Amino acid sequence: MTTTYKAAKLPLDAEGTELARAQNVESTRVQDAINKAGGTKGSPRYVTATTFVSSTDSYVFADSTAGAIVLTLPLTTECLGSTFCFKLVAGANALTISRRGSADTLYDTSGASSTTLTVTTPRWLVAARRNRWEEI
């Protein structure tokens, strides 16, 4: 079943193009991923220090005012199909997302793989399949 989303009126820049066209497309991809994963799991979690992400988390908001924060993902095998949103809400220090399992790999939207992702804007990740985290 295909879900169709009604496009909202978007602001125009000086050349008359839609400023948020890419953001609208991205939010549609995110919503589709959330729907496929069965929705969100719980209330947002706020962190101020390095910690592990639980398979029951959904949104993790970080305040890095006191220092850099590393969030370690659960194993993909523990939360297959789950989506997570990570956002730096305050502080100038780094927020890094790290894999937990040595076999797990993170893939960003460009298709590049790594063992960590740096968060400067909200990042959405899905445990797409065994040993593979994908940014959506």
mmCIF file of C-alpha atoms in Angstrom:
data_model
loop_
_atom_site.group_PDB
_atom_site.id
_atom_site.type_symbol
_atom_site.label_atom_id
_atom_site.label_comp_id
_atom_site.label_asym_id
_atom_site.label_seq_id
_atom_site.Cartn_x
_atom_site.Cartn_y
_atom_site.Cartn_z
ATOM 1 C CA MET A 1 0.000 0.000 0.000
ATOM 2 C CA THR A 2 1.382 3.388 -1.004
ATOM 3 C CA THR A 3 0.859 6.388 1.234
ATOM 4 C CA THR A 4 0.344 9.735 -0.455
ATOM 5 C CA TYR A 5 1.144 12.930 1.402
ATOM 6 C CA LYS A 6 -0.417 16.259 0.483
ATOM 7 C CA ALA A 7 2.284 18.836 -0.179
ATOM 8 C CA ALA A 8 2.110 21.910 2.010
ATOM 9 C CA LYS A 9 2.582 25.435 0.674
ATOM 10 C CA LEU A 10 6.270 26.142 1.078
ATOM 11 C CA PRO A 11 8.015 29.530 1.365
ATOM 12 C CA LEU A 12 9.671 30.900 -1.756
ATOM 13 C CA ASP A 13 13.142 32.343 -2.042
ATOM 14 C CA ALA A 14 14.122 35.407 -4.152
ATOM 15 C CA GLU A 15 14.115 33.307 -7.332
ATOM 16 C CA GLY A 16 10.615 31.972 -6.627
ATOM 17 C CA THR A 17 11.651 28.381 -5.881
ATOM 18 C CA GLU A 18 10.471 26.348 -2.925
ATOM 19 C CA LEU A 19 12.990 26.607 -0.116
ATOM 20 C CA ALA A 20 11.819 23.546 1.756
ATOM 21 C CA ARG A 21 11.195 21.159 -1.156
ATOM 22 C CA ALA A 22 14.048 18.871 -0.107
ATOM 23 C CA GLN A 23 12.978 19.025 3.540
ATOM 24 C CA ASN A 24 9.417 18.078 2.568
ATOM 25 C CA VAL A 25 10.665 15.065 0.615
ATOM 26 C CA GLU A 26 12.932 14.076 3.506
ATOM 27 C CA SER A 27 10.120 14.338 6.058
ATOM 28 C CA THR A 28 8.010 12.075 3.845
ATOM 29 C CA ARG A 29 10.827 9.480 3.829
ATOM 30 C CA VAL A 30 11.121 9.729 7.598
ATOM 31 C CA GLN A 31 7.373 9.337 8.128
ATOM 32 C CA ASP A 32 7.292 6.314 5.797
ATOM 33 C CA ALA A 33 10.135 4.710 7.766
ATOM 34 C CA ILE A 34 8.351 5.374 11.057
ATOM 35 C CA ASN A 35 5.124 3.898 9.709
ATOM 36 C CA LYS A 36 6.929 0.780 8.459
ATOM 37 C CA ALA A 37 8.628 0.380 11.835
ATOM 38 C CA GLY A 38 5.314 0.473 13.655
ATOM 39 C CA GLY A 39 5.478 4.052 14.900
ATOM 40 C CA THR A 40 7.447 5.572 17.705
ATOM 41 C CA LYS A 41 8.095 3.771 20.972
ATOM 42 C CA GLY A 42 8.024 6.266 23.787
ATOM 43 C CA SER A 43 8.582 9.699 25.221
ATOM 44 C CA PRO A 44 11.672 11.690 24.263
ATOM 45 C CA ARG A 45 14.764 11.008 26.343
ATOM 46 C CA TYR A 46 17.024 13.899 27.356
ATOM 47 C CA VAL A 47 20.707 13.214 28.020
ATOM 48 C CA THR A 48 23.607 15.351 29.240
ATOM 49 C CA ALA A 49 26.384 12.737 29.257
ATOM 50 C CA THR A 50 27.667 9.735 27.334
ATOM 51 C CA THR A 51 25.239 6.813 27.531
ATOM 52 C CA PHE A 52 23.785 3.782 25.768
ATOM 53 C CA VAL A 53 20.651 4.115 23.665
ATOM 54 C CA SER A 54 17.953 1.656 24.696
ATOM 55 C CA SER A 55 15.944 -0.349 22.193
ATOM 56 C CA THR A 56 12.873 1.293 23.792
ATOM 57 C CA ASP A 57 14.092 4.831 22.992
ATOM 58 C CA SER A 58 12.708 6.697 20.023
ATOM 59 C CA TYR A 59 13.803 10.322 20.301
ATOM 60 C CA VAL A 60 17.058 11.196 22.080
ATOM 61 C CA PHE A 61 17.761 14.875 22.705
ATOM 62 C CA ALA A 62 21.225 15.825 23.936
ATOM 63 C CA ASP A 63 22.566 18.850 25.797
ATOM 64 C CA SER A 64 26.351 18.926 25.335
ATOM 65 C CA THR A 65 26.924 22.080 27.400
ATOM 66 C CA ALA A 66 28.963 20.148 30.011
ATOM 67 C CA GLY A 67 31.060 18.252 27.454
ATOM 68 C CA ALA A 68 31.072 16.000 24.412
ATOM 69 C CA ILE A 69 28.514 13.169 24.363
ATOM 70 C CA VAL A 70 28.722 9.742 22.730
ATOM 71 C CA LEU A 71 25.478 7.805 22.277
ATOM 72 C CA THR A 72 26.036 4.093 21.688
ATOM 73 C CA LEU A 73 23.347 2.351 19.648
ATOM 74 C CA PRO A 74 21.812 -0.978 20.627
ATOM 75 C CA LEU A 75 22.696 -3.973 18.473
ATOM 76 C CA THR A 76 20.661 -4.080 15.263
ATOM 77 C CA THR A 77 19.580 -7.602 16.188
ATOM 78 C CA GLU A 78 17.896 -6.200 19.345
ATOM 79 C CA CYS A 79 15.747 -3.640 17.530
ATOM 80 C CA LEU A 80 15.392 -4.612 13.879
ATOM 81 C CA GLY A 81 13.084 -2.182 12.070
ATOM 82 C CA SER A 82 13.160 0.413 14.869
ATOM 83 C CA THR A 83 13.747 4.081 14.123
ATOM 84 C CA PHE A 84 15.617 6.544 16.294
ATOM 85 C CA CYS A 85 15.945 10.339 16.116
ATOM 86 C CA PHE A 86 18.984 12.073 17.599
ATOM 87 C CA LYS A 87 19.162 15.828 18.060
ATOM 88 C CA LEU A 88 21.627 18.200 19.713
ATOM 89 C CA VAL A 89 19.343 20.666 21.503
ATOM 90 C CA ALA A 90 21.934 22.710 23.438
ATOM 91 C CA GLY A 91 25.677 23.054 23.851
ATOM 92 C CA ALA A 92 28.586 23.565 21.500
ATOM 93 C CA ASN A 93 30.372 20.285 22.216
ATOM 94 C CA ALA A 94 30.168 17.264 19.927
ATOM 95 C CA LEU A 95 27.364 14.719 19.862
ATOM 96 C CA THR A 96 28.472 11.441 18.306
ATOM 97 C CA ILE A 97 26.457 8.319 17.534
ATOM 98 C CA SER A 98 28.478 5.127 17.792
ATOM 99 C CA ARG A 99 27.759 1.533 16.849
ATOM 100 C CA ARG A 100 27.729 -1.056 19.631
ATOM 101 C CA GLY A 101 28.433 -4.270 17.827
ATOM 102 C CA SER A 102 31.703 -4.637 15.974
ATOM 103 C CA ALA A 103 29.751 -6.134 13.068
ATOM 104 C CA ASP A 104 27.198 -3.281 12.934
ATOM 105 C CA THR A 105 27.846 -0.563 10.370
ATOM 106 C CA LEU A 106 26.351 2.925 10.020
ATOM 107 C CA TYR A 107 25.393 4.211 6.579
ATOM 108 C CA ASP A 108 24.665 7.907 6.122
ATOM 109 C CA THR A 109 22.410 9.357 3.429
ATOM 110 C CA SER A 110 25.305 9.463 0.941
ATOM 111 C CA GLY A 111 25.866 5.725 1.350
ATOM 112 C CA ALA A 112 29.185 6.151 3.166
ATOM 113 C CA SER A 113 29.783 3.657 5.951
ATOM 114 C CA SER A 114 31.470 4.347 9.270
ATOM 115 C CA THR A 115 31.536 3.379 12.913
ATOM 116 C CA THR A 116 30.362 6.809 14.174
ATOM 117 C CA LEU A 117 28.186 9.725 13.008
ATOM 118 C CA THR A 118 28.552 13.319 14.192
ATOM 119 C CA VAL A 119 25.268 15.093 14.914
ATOM 120 C CA THR A 120 24.922 18.756 13.948
ATOM 121 C CA THR A 121 21.357 18.531 12.609
ATOM 122 C CA PRO A 122 18.728 15.945 13.597
ATOM 123 C CA ARG A 123 19.750 12.470 12.425
ATOM 124 C CA TRP A 124 17.266 9.649 11.840
ATOM 125 C CA LEU A 125 18.545 6.083 11.912
ATOM 126 C CA VAL A 126 16.759 2.804 11.280
ATOM 127 C CA ALA A 127 17.980 -0.697 12.084
ATOM 128 C CA ALA A 128 17.342 -1.722 8.496
ATOM 129 C CA ARG A 129 18.646 -5.252 8.695
ATOM 130 C CA ARG A 130 21.067 -7.344 10.674
ATOM 131 C CA ASN A 131 24.347 -5.460 11.203
ATOM 132 C CA ARG A 132 23.204 -2.404 9.216
ATOM 133 C CA TRP A 133 22.100 0.974 10.567
ATOM 134 C CA GLU A 134 20.867 3.335 7.853
ATOM 135 C CA GLU A 135 20.286 7.054 8.031
ATOM 136 C CA ILE A 136 16.924 8.039 6.617
#
